[in-house]
PDB file of C-alpha atoms in Angstrom:
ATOM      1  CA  UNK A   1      10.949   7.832 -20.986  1.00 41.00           C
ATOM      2  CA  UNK A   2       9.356   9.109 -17.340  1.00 41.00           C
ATOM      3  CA  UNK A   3       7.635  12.227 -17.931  1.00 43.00           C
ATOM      4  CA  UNK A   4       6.064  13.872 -14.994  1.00 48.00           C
ATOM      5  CA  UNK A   5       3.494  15.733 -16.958  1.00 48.00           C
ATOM      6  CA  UNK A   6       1.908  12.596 -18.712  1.00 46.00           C
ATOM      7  CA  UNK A   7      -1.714  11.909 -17.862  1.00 50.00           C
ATOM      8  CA  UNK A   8      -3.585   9.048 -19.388  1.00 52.00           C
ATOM      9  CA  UNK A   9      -6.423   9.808 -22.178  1.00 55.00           C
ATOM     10  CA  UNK A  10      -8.905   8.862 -19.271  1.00 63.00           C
ATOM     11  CA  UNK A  11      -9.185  11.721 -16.518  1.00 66.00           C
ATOM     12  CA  UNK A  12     -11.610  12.393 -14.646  1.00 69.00           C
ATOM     13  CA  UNK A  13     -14.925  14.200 -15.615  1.00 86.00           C
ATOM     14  CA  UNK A  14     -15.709  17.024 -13.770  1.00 89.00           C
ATOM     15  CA  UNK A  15     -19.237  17.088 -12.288  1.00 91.00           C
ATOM     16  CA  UNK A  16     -21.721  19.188 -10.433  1.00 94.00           C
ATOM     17  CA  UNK A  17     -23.439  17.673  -7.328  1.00 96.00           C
ATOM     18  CA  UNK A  18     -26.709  17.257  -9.010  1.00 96.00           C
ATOM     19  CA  UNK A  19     -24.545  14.562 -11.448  1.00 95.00           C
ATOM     20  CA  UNK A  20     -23.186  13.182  -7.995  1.00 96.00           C
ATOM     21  CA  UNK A  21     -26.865  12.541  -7.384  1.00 97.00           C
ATOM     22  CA  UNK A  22     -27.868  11.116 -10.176  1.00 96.00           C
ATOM     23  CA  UNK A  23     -24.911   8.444 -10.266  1.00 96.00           C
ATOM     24  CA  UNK A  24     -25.743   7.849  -6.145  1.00 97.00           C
ATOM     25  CA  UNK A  25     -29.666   7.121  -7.446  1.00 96.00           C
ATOM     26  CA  UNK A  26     -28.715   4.407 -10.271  1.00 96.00           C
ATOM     27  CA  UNK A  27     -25.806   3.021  -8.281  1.00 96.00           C
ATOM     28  CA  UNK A  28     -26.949  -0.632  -6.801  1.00 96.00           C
ATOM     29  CA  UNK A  29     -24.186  -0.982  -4.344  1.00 97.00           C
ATOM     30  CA  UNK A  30     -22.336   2.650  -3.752  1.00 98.00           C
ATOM     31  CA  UNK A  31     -19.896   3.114  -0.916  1.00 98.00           C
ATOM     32  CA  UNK A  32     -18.916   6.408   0.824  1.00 98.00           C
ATOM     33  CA  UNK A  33     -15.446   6.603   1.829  1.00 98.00           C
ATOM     34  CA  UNK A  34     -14.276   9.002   4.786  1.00 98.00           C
ATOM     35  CA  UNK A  35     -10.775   9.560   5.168  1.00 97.00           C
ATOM     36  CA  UNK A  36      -8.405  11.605   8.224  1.00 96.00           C
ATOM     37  CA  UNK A  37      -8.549  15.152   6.680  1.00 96.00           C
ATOM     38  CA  UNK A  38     -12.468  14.587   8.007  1.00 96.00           C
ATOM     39  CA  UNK A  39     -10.912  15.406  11.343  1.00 95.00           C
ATOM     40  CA  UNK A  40      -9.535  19.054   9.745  1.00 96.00           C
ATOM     41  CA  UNK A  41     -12.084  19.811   7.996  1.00 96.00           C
ATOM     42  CA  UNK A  42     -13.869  23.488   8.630  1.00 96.00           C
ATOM     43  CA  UNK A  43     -16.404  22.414  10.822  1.00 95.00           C
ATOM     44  CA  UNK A  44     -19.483  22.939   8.671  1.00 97.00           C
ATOM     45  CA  UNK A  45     -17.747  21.049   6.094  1.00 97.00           C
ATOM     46  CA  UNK A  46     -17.384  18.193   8.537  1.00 96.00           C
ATOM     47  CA  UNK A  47     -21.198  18.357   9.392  1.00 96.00           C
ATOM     48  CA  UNK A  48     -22.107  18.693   5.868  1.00 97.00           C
ATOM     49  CA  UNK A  49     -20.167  15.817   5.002  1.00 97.00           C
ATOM     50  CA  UNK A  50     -21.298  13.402   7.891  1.00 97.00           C
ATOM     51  CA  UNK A  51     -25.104  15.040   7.007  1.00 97.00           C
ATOM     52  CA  UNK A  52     -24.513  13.494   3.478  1.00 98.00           C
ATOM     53  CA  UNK A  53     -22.976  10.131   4.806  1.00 97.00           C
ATOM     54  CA  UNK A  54     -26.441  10.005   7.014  1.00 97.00           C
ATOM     55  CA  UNK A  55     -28.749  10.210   4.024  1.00 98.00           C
ATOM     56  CA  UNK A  56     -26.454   7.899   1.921  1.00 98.00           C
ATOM     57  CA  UNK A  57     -26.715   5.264   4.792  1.00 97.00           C
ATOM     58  CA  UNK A  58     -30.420   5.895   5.269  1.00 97.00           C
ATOM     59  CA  UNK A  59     -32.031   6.352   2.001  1.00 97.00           C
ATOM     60  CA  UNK A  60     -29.626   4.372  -0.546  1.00 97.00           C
ATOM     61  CA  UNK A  61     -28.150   1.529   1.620  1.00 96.00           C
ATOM     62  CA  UNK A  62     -24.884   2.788   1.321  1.00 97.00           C
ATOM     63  CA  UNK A  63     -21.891   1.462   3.528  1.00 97.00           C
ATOM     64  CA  UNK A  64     -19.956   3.965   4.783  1.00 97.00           C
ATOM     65  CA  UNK A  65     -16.140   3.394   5.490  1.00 98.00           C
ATOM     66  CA  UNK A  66     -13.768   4.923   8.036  1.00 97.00           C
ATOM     67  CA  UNK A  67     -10.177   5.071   6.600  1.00 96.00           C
ATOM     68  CA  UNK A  68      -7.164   6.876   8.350  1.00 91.00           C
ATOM     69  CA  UNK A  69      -8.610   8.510  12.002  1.00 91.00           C
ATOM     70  CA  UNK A  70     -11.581   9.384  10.802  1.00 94.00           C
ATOM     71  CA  UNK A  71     -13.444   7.360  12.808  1.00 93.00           C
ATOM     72  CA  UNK A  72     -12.370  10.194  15.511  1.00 91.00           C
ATOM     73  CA  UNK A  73     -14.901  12.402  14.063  1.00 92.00           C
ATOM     74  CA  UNK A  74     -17.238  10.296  12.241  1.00 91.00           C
ATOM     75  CA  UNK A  75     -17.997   8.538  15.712  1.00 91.00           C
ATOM     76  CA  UNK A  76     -18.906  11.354  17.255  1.00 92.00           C
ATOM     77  CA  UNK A  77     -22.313  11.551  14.683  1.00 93.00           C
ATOM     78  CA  UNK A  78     -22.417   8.479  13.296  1.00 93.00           C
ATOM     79  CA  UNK A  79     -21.198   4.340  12.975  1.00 94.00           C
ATOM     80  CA  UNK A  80     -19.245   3.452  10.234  1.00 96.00           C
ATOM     81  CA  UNK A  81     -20.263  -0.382   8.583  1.00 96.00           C
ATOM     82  CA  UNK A  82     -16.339  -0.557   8.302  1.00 97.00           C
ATOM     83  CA  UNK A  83     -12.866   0.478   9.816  1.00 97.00           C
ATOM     84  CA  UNK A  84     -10.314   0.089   7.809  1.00 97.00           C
ATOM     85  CA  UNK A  85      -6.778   1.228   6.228  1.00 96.00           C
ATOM     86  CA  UNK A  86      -6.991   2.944   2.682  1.00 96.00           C
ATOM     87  CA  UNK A  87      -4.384   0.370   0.929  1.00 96.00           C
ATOM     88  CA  UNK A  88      -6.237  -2.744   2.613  1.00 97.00           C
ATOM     89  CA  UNK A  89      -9.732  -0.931   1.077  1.00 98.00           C
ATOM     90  CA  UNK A  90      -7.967  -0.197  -2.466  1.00 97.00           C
ATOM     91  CA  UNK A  91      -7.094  -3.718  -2.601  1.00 97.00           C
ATOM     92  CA  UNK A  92     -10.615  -5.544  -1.484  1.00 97.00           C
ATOM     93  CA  UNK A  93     -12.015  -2.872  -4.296  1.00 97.00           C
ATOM     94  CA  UNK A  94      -9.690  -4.219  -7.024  1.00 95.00           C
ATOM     95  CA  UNK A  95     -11.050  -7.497  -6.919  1.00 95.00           C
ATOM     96  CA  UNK A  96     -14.225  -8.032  -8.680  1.00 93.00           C
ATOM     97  CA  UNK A  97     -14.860 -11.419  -5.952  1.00 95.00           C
ATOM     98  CA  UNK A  98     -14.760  -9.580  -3.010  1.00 96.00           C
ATOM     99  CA  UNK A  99     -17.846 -10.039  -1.516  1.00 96.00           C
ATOM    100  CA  UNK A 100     -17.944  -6.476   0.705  1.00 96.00           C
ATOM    101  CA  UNK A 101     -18.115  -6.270   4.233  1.00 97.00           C
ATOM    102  CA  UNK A 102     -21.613  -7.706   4.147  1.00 95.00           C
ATOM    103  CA  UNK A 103     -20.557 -10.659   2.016  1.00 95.00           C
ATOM    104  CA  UNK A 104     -22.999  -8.875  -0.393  1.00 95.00           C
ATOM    105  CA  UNK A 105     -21.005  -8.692  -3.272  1.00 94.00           C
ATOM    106  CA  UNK A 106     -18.565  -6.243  -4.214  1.00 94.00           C
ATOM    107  CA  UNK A 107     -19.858  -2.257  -5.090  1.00 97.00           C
ATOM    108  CA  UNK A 108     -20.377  -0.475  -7.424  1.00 96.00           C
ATOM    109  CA  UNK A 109     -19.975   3.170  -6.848  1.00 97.00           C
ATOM    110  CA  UNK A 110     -17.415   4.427  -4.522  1.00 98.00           C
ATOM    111  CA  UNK A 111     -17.249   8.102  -3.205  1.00 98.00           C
ATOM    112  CA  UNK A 112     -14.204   9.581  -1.919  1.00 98.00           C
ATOM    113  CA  UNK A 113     -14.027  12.636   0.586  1.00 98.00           C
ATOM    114  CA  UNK A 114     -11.610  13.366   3.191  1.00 97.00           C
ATOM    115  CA  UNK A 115      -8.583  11.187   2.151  1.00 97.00           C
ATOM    116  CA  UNK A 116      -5.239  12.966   1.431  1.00 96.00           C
ATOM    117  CA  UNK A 117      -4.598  13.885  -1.953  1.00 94.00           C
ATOM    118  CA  UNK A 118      -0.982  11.807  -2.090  1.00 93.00           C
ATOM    119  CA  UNK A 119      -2.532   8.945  -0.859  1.00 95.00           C
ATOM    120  CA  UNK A 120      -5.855   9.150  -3.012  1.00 95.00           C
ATOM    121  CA  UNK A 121      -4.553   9.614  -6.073  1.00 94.00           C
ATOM    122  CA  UNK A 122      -2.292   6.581  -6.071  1.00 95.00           C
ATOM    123  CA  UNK A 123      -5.094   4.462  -4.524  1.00 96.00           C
ATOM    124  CA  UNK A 124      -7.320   6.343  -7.512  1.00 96.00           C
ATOM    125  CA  UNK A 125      -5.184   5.218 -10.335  1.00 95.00           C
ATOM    126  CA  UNK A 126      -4.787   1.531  -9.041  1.00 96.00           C
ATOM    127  CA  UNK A 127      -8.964   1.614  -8.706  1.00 96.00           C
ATOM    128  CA  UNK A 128      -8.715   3.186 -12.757  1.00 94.00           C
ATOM    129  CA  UNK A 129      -6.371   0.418 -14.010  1.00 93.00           C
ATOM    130  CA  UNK A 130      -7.586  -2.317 -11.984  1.00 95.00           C
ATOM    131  CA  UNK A 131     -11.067  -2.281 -10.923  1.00 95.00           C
ATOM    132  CA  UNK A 132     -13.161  -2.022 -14.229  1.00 93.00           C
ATOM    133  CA  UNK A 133     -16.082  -3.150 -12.807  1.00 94.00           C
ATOM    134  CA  UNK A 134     -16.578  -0.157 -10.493  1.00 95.00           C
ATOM    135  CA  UNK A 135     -16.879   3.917 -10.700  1.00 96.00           C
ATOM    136  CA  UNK A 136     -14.934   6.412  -8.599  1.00 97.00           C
ATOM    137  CA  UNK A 137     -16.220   9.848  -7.566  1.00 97.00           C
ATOM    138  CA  UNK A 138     -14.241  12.395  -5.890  1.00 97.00           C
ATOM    139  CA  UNK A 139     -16.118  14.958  -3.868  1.00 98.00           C
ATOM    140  CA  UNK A 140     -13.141  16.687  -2.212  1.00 96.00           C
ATOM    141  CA  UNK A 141     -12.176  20.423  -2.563  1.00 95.00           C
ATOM    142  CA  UNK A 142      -9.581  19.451  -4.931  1.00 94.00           C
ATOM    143  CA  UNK A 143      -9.577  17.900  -8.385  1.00 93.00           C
ATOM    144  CA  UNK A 144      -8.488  14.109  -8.510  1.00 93.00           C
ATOM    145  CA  UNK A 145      -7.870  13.773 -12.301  1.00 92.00           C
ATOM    146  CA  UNK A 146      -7.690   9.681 -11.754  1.00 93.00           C
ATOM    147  CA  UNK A 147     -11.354   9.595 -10.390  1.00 95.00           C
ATOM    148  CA  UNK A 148     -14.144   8.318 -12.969  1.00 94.00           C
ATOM    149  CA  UNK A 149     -15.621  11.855 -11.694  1.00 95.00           C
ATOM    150  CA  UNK A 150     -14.413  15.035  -9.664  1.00 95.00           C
ATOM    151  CA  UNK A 151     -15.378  17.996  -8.096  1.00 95.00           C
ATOM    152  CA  UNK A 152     -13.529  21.142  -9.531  1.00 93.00           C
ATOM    153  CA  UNK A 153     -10.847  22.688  -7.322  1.00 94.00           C
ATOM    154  CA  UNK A 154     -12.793  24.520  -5.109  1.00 95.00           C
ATOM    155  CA  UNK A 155     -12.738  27.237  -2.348  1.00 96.00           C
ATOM    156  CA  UNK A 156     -14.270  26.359   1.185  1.00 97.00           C
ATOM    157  CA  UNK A 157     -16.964  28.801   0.557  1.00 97.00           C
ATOM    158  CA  UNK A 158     -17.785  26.824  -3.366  1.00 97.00           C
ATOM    159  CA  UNK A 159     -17.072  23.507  -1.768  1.00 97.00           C
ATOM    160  CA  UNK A 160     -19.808  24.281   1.443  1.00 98.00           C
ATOM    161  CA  UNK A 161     -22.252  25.109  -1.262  1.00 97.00           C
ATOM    162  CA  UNK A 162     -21.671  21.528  -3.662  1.00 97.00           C
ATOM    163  CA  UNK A 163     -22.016  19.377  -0.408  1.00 98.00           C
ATOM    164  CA  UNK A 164     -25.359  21.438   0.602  1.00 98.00           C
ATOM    165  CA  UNK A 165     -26.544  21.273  -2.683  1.00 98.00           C
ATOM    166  CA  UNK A 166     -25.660  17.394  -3.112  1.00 98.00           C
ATOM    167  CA  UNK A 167     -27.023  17.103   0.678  1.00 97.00           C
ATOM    168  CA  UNK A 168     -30.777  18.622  -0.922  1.00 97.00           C
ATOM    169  CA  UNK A 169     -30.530  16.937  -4.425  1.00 97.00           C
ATOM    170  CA  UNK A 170     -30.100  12.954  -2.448  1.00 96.00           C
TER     171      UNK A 170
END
């Protein structure tokens, strides 16, 4: 029987940026992910978050994605490796051949940030079920209990502080 308050024995972990950090570090192929709410964000949590997408780029080889518009404010700072929609992305993730947008081989670590929560937890849970082979990590205001790992639910002012704090700990 359906029950709207059943959640799976595997939820996410809540972590602290300096965990973030450490999982970025060891991860050999990560991706950041930038969805449309990038484009609402307060705008020192936009610059924050396009700060951190600079450093992932630069220092750790990461490819950064544009999903949903948010190429409209990620442009503005910075080129994306990759435009493209969230359910297209979900299902090049799920399979372990993919060879990534570099023809690289698939990744290994994917962030999440910016994407809307209706949208990211469905595209979460297919990533939990499907894609063994890879680690999800939430770093949006809110709590995505089908990420591998989460931020807490957060105020602006608490969220600010975890990006600036994962921005000085990469």
């Amino acid at each position: 029987m359906w029950n709207p308050a059943y959640v799976t024995p595997e939820v996410a972990n809540i972590v602290s940026p300096k965990i973030v950090a450490m999982a970025v570090k060891r991860a050999k192929r990560p991706m950041f992910v930038l969805g449309s709410l990038l484009n609402t964000f307060p705008e020192e949590i936009a610059i924050s978050t396009i700060e951190i997408g600079k450093i992932l780029k630069e220092k750790y080889g990461t490819t950064l994605v544009s999903t949903g518009g948010s190429y409209l404010t990620l442009s503005k700072y910075l080129e994306p490796d990759a435009k493209i929609g969230l359910i297209d992305l979900i299902n090049n993730l799920k399979n372990p051949y993919w060879e990534g947008f570099d023809g690289r081989g698939n990744y290994d670590l994917i962030l999440f940030i910016g994407v809307p929560y209706y949208i990211a937890t469905q595209g979460l849970s297919t990533l939990k079920h499907f894609a063994p082979h890879l680690r999800t990590i939430t770093l949006c205001r809110f709590m995505h209990p089908n990420a591998d790992y989460s931020f807490p639910n957060l105020s602006n002012e608490e969220w600010l502080d975890y990006l600036n704090k994962l921005k000085n700990l990469l």
